[in-house]
Short mmCIF file of C-alpha atoms in Angstrom, two decimals:
data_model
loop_
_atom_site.label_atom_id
_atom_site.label_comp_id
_atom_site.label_asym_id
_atom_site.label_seq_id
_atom_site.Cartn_x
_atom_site.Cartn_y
_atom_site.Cartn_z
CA UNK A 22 41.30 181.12 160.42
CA UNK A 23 44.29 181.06 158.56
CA UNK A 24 46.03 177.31 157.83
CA UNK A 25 49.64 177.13 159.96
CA UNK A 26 52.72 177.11 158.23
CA UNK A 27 54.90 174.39 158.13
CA UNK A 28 57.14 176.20 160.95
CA UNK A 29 54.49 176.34 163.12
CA UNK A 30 53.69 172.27 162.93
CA UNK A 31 54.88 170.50 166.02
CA UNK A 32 58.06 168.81 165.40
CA UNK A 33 58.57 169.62 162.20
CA UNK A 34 61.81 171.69 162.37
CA UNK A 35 63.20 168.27 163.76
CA UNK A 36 62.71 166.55 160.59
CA UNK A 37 65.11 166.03 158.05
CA UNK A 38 64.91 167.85 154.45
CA UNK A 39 62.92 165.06 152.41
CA UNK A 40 65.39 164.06 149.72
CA UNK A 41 65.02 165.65 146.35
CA UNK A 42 63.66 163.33 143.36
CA UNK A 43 66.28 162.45 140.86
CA UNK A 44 65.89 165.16 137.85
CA UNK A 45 65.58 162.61 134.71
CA UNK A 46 68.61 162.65 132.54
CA UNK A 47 67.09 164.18 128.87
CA UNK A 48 67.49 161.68 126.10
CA UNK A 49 70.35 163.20 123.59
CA UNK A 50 68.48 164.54 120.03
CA UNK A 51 68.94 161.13 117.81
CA UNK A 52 71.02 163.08 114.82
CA UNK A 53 69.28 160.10 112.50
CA UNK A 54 66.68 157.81 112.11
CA UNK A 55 69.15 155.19 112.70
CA UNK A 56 69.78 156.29 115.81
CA UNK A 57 67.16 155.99 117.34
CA UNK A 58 65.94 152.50 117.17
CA UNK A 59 68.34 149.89 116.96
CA UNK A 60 68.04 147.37 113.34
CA UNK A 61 65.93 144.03 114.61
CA UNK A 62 68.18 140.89 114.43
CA UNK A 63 67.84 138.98 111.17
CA UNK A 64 65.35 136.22 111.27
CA UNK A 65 66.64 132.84 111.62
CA UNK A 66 67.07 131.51 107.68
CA UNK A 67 67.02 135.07 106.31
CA UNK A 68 70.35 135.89 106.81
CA UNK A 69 72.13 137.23 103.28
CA UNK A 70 75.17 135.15 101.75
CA UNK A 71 77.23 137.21 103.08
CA UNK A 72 76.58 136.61 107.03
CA UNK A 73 77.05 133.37 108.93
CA UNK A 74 73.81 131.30 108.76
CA UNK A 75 75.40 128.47 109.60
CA UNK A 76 78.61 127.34 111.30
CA UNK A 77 80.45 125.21 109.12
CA UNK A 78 79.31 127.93 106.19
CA UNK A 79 80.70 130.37 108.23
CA UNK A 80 84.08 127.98 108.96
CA UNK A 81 83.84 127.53 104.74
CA UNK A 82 83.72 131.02 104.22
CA UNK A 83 86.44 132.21 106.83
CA UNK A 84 88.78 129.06 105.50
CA UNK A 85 88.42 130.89 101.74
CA UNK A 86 89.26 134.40 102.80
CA UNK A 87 92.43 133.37 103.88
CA UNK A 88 91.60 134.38 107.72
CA UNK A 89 91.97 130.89 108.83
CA UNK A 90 92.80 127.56 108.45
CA UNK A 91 90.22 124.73 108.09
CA UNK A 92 91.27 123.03 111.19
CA UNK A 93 91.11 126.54 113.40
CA UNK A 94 88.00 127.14 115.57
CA UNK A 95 86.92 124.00 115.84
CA UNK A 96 83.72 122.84 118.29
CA UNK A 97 81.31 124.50 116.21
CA UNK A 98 77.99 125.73 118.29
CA UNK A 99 74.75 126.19 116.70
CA UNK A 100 72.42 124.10 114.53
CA UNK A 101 74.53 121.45 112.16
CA UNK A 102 71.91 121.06 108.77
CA UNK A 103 71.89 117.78 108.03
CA UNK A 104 71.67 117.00 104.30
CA UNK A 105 68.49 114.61 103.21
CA UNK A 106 70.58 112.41 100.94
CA UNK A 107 73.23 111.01 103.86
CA UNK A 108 74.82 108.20 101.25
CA UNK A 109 74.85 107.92 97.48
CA UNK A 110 76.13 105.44 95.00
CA UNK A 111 78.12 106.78 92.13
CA UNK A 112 79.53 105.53 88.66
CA UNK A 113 82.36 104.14 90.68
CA UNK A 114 80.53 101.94 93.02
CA UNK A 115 78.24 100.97 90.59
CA UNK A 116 81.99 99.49 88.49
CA UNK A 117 83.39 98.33 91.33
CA UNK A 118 79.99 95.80 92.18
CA UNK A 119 80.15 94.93 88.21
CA UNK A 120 83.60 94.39 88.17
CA UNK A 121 83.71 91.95 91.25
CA UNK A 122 80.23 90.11 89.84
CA UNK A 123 83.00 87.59 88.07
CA UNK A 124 84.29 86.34 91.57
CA UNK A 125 80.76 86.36 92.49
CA UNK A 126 79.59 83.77 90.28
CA UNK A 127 82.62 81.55 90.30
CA UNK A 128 81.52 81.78 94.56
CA UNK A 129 78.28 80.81 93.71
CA UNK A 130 79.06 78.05 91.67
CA UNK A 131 81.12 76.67 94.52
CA UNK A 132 78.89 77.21 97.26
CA UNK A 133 75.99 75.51 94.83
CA UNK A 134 77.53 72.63 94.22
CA UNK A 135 78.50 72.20 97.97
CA UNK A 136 75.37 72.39 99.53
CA UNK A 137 74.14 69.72 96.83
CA UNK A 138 76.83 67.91 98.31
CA UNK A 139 76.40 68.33 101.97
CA UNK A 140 73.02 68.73 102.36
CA UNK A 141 71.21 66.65 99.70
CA UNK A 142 67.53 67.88 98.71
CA UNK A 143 67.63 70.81 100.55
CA UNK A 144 70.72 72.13 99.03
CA UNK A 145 68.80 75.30 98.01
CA UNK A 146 68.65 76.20 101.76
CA UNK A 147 72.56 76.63 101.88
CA UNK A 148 72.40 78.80 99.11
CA UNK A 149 70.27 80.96 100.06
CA UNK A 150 71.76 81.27 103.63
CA UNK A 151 74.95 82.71 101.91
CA UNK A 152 73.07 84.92 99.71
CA UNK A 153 71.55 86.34 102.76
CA UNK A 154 74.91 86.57 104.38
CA UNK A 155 76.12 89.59 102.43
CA UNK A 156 74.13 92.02 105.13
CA UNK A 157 76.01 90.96 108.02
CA UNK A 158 79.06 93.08 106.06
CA UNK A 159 76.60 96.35 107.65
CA UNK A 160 76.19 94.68 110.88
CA UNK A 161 77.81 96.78 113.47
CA UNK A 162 79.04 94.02 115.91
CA UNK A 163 80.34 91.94 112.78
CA UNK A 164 81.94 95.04 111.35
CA UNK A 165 83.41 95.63 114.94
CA UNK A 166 84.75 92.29 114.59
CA UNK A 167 86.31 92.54 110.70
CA UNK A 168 88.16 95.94 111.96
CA UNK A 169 89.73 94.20 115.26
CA UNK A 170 90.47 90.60 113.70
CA UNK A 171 90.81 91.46 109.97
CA UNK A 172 91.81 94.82 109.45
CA UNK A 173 93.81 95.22 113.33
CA UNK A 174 92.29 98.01 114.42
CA UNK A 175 91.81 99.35 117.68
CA UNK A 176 89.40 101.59 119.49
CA UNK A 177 90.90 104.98 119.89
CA UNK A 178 92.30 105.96 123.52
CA UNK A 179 90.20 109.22 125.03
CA UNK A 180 93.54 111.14 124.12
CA UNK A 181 93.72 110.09 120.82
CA UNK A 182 89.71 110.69 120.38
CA UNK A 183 89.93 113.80 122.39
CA UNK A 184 91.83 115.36 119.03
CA UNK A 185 90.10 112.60 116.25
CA UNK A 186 86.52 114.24 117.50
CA UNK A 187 86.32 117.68 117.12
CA UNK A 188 87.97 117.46 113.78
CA UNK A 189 85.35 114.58 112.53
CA UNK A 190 82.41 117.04 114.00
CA UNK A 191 84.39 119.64 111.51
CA UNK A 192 84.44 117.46 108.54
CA UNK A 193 80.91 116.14 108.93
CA UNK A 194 79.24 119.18 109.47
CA UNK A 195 80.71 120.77 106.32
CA UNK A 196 79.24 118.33 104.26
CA UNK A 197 76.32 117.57 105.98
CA UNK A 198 76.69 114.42 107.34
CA UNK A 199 75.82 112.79 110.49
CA UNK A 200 79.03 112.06 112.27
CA UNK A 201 77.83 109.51 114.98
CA UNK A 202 76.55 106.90 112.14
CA UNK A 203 80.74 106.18 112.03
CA UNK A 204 82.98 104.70 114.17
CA UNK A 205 86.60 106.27 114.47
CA UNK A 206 89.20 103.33 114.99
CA UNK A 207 93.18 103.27 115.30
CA UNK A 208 95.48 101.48 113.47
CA UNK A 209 99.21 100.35 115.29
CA UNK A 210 101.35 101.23 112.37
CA UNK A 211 104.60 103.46 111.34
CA UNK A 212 102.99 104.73 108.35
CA UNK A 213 101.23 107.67 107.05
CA UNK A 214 98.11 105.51 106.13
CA UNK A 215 93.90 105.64 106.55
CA UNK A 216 90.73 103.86 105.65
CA UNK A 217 87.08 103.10 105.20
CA UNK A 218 85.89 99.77 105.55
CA UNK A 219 82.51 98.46 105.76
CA UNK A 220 79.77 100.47 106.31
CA UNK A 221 80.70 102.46 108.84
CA UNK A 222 84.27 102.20 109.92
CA UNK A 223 86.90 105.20 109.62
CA UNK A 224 90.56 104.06 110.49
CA UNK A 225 94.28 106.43 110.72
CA UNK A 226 97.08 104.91 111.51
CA UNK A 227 98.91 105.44 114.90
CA UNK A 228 101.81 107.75 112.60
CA UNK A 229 99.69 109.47 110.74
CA UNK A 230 97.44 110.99 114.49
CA UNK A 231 101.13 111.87 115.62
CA UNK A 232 102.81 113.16 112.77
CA UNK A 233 100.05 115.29 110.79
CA UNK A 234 99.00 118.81 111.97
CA UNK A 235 95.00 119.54 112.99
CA UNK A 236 94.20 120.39 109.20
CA UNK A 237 96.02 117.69 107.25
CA UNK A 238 94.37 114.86 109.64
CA UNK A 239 91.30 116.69 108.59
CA UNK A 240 91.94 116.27 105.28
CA UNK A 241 92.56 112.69 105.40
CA UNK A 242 89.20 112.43 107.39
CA UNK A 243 87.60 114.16 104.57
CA UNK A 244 89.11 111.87 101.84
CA UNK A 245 87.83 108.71 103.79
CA UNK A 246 84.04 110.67 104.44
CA UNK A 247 84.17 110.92 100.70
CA UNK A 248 84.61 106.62 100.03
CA UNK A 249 81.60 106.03 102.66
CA UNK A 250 78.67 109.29 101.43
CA UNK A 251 79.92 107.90 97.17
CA UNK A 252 79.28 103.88 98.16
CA UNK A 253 83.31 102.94 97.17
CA UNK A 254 83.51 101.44 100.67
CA UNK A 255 80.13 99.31 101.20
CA UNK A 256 80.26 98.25 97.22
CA UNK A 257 84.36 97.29 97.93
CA UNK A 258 83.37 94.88 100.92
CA UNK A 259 80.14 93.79 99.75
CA UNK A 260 81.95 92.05 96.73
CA UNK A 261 84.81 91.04 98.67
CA UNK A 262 82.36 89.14 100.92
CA UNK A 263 80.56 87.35 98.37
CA UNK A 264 84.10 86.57 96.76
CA UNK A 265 85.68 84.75 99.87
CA UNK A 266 84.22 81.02 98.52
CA UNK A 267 86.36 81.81 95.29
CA UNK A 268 89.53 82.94 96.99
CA UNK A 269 89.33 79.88 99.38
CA UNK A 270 89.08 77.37 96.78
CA UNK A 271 91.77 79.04 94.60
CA UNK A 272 94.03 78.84 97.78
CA UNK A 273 93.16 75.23 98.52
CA UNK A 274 93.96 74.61 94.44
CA UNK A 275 97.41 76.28 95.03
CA UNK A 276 98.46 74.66 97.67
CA UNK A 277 97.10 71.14 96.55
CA UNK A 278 99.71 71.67 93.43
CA UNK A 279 102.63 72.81 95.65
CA UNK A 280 102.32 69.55 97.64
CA UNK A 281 102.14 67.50 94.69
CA UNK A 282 105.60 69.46 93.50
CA UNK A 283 106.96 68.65 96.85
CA UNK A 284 105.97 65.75 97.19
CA UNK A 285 107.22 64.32 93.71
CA UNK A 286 110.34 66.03 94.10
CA UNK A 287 111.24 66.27 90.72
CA UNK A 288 110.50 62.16 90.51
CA UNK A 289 107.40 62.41 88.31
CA UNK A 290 106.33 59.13 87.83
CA UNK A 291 105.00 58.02 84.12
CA UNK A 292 101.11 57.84 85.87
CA UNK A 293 101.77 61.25 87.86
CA UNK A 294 102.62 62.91 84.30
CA UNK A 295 99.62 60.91 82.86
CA UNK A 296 97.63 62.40 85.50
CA UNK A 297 98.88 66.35 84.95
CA UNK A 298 98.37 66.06 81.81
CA UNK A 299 94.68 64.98 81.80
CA UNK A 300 93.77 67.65 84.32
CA UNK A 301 95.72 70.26 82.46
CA UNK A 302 93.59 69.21 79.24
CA UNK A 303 90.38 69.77 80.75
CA UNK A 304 91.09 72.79 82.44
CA UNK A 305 92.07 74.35 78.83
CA UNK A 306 89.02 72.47 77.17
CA UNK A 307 86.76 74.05 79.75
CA UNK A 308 88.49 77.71 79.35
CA UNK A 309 88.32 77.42 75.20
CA UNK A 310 84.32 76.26 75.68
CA UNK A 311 83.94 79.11 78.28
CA UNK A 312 86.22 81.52 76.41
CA UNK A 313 84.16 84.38 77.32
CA UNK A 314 83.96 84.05 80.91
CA UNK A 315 87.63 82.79 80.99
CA UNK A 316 88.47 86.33 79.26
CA UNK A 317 86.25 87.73 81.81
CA UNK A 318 88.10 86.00 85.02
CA UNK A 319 91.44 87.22 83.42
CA UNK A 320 90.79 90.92 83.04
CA UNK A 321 88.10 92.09 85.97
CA UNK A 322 91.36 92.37 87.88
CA UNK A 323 92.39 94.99 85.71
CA UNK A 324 89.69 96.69 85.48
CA UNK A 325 88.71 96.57 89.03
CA UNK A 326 91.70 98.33 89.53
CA UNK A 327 91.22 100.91 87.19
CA UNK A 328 87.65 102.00 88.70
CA UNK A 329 88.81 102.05 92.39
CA UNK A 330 91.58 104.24 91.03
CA UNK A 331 88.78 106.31 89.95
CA UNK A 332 86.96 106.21 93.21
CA UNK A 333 90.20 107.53 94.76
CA UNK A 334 89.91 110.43 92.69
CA UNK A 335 86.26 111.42 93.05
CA UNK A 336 86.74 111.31 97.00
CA UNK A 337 89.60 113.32 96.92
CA UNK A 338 87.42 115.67 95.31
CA UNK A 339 85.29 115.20 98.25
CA UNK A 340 87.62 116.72 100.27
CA UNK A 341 88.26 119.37 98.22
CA UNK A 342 84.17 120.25 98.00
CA UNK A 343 84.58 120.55 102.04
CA UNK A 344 87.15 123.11 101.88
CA UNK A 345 90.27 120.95 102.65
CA UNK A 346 92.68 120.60 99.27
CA UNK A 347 95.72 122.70 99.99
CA UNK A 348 95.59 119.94 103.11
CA UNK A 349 95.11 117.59 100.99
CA UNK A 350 97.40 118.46 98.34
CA UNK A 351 100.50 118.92 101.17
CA UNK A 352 99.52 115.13 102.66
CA UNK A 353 99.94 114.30 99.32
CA UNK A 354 103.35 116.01 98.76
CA UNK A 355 104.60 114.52 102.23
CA UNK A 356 104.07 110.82 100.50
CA UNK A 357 105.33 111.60 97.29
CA UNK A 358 108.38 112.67 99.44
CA UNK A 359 108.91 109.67 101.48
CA UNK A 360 108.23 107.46 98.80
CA UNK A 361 111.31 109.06 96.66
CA UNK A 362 113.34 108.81 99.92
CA UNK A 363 112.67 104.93 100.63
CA UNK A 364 112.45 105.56 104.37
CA UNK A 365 110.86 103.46 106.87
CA UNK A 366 108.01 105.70 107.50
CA UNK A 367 107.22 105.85 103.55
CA UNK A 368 103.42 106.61 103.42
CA UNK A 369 102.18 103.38 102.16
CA UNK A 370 98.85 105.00 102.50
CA UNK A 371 95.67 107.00 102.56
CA UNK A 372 93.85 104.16 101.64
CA UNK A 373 91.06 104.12 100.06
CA UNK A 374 88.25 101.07 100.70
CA UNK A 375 89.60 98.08 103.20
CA UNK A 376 93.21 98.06 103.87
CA UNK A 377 94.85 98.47 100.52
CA UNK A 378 97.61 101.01 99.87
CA UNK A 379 98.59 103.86 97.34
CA UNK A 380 101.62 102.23 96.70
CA UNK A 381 102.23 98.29 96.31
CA UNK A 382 104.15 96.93 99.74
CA UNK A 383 107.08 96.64 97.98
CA UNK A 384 107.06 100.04 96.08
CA UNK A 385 108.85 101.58 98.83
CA UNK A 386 112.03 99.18 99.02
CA UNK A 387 112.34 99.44 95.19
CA UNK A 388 112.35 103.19 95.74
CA UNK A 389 109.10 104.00 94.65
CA UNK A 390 109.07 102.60 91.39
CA UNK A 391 106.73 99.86 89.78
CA UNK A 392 106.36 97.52 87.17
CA UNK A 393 103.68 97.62 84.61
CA UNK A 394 101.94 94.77 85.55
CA UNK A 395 102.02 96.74 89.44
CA UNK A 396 100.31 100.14 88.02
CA UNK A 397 97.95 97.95 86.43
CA UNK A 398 96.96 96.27 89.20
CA UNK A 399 97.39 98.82 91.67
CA UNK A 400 94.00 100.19 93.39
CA UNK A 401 95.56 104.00 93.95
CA UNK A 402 96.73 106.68 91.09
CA UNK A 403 100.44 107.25 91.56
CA UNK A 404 100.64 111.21 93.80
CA UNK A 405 101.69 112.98 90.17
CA UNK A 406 98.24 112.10 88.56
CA UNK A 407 95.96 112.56 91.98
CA UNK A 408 97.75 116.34 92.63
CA UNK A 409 97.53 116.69 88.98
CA UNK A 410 93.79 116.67 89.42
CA UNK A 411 93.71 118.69 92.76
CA UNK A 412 95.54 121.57 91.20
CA UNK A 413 92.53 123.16 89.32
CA UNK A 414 91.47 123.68 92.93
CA UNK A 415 94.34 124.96 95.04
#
């Protein structure tokens, strides 16, 4: 019996044609090995010096090929490396705590002999309260409170930290360094000026967030970043803190002798000269017995001085390590111009530790130009010795 065809099945000349299978597309010949199998992606950490391991190396790298500027691309994804070492203490510091140790003793003197005074047997106790003091200067509510009341400084508006933030996360991540340890505060002033106080403050000036493009802000940023990682800003206010006893008794001495001037108006009686005379004596006996430490009182200004000039330098060349001196070097150019000009705007500024100034306050209205005794004392290098020091780098 043969088997029926498929013509002679019941209803199946009603069916529809079952569809044909897709014919499978031949692979083309691979022409090379290379071809054929894709190269695996490089293992995280192997990557060659030449390709972008990291973000801000890549931002470093792309900054000094000339393809972009330092303040371009910012919001950097990926993992930030962290270095180990977050803050040192340099040669710099380490002068600037030696320097101020002077003031320091002539505090502790003072504060001694008060608590003998005040609280009788236990005087010891006072002592070493205000020894102990010195570590509210790293407190973060005290700082808070030095940056408001002392220094005048505000918190920044979410504008203003909208464009502060993503250039901090740019200048912390080249270095290393973790940004949210520091606070980012404003300052309500007409001049091209910033900061680092304490232990964790970072201040600009209202001007200087208006008037500075992305990169030269970052700059600045950098600059300050280098006082805080090299210990010029903790070291600065840590010796300023144990120094306040001194300045407050050399205050109420100055002002004690301009009452007695007033007060005498020129009608020195023969006990009042009597008097001035016997204080004056002892006060040179004491210095000529003490000649050392009197010598020692008289020039730790002036060498103070002289070591944070130093510190200005080295964290200028922290900026430059991160990538940012041409910046740098054209903030620095802008304030060498407004100082020869006189303006109003003058940069009296990119301070170093605490609120001091490149120039002295009245540098500007004499036209830029200071006395001896002024470059002496003065806690910033004039601009012709700091971009004298930056060009081996531009």
């Amino acid at each position: 019996m043969t088997a029926p065809s498929d013509s002679d099945h019941p209803g199946r000349s009603s069916l529809p044609e079952a569809p044909a299978y897709p014919v499978a597309v031949p692979f083309p010949s691979p022409r090379s090995p290379a071809e054929t199998i894709p190269p695996p992606p490089p293992y995280p950490g192997s990557a060659t010096p030449s390709e972008a391991a990291h973000p801000a190396e890549e931002s470093k790298r792309q900054f000094d090929s000339g393809k972009r500027a330092p303040h371009e691309g910012l919001g950097l994804r990926g993992r930030v490396h962290l270095a180990k070492r977050q803050r040192g203490i340099d040669a710099t510091a380490v002068g600037q705590l030696f320097f101020q140790l002077p003031s320091f003793l002539v505090s502790l003197v003072i504060v001694a002999t008060l608590s003998r005074l005040l609280v009788p047997g236990v005087g010891w106790l006072g002592l070493l309260l205000w020894l102990a003091s010195g570590a509210m200067a790293f407190h973060r509510p005290t700082e808070r409170a030095l940056a408001r009341h002392l220094l005048n400084l505000r918190h920044p508006t979410p504008r203003e930290l909208s464009r502060l933030g993503p250039l901090w996360r740019e200048v912390t991540a080249r270095t290393g360094v973790e940004g949210r340890a520091y606070e980012l505060w404003i300052e309500e002033s007409e001049h091209l000026n910033a900061l680092a106080a304490a232990g964790h403050i970072v201040g600009v000036t209202r001007f200087s967030l208006e008037r500075l493009s992305d990169g030269q802000l970052a700059a600045v940023l950098a600059h300050e970043l280098g006082h805080h990682v090299r210990g010029h800003a903790w070291s600065l206010i840590l010796g300023q803190w144990y120094g306040v006893p001194g300045r407050f008794a050399w205050a109420a001495a100055r002002r004690l002798i301009l009452l007695f001037t007033v007060v005498s108006r020129g009608r020195m009686t023969l006990w009042g000269m009597v008097l001035l005379l016997a204080v004056g004596a002892i006060v040179l006996a004491v210095a000529w017995e003490y000649w050392f430490l009197t010598l020692t009182l008289l020039a730790a200004p002036y060498l103070l001085a002289a070591v944070t000039r130093r510190a200005e330098l080295r964290a200028d060349h922290h900026a430059v390590a991160a990538g940012f001196g041409p910046l740098l070097a054209e903030v620095l150019h802008m304030m060498q111009a407004a100082e020869r000009e006189g303006g109003h705007a003058a940069a009296t500024a990119l301070s170093g530790c605490g609120k001091t100034a490149v120039i002295d306050p009245g540098t500007a209205a004499r036209g830029g130009r200071r006395s001896l005794l002024g470059k002496l004392l003065s806690s910033h290098p004039d601009y012709h010795t700091r971009l004298h020091h930056l060009a081996p780098y531009l």
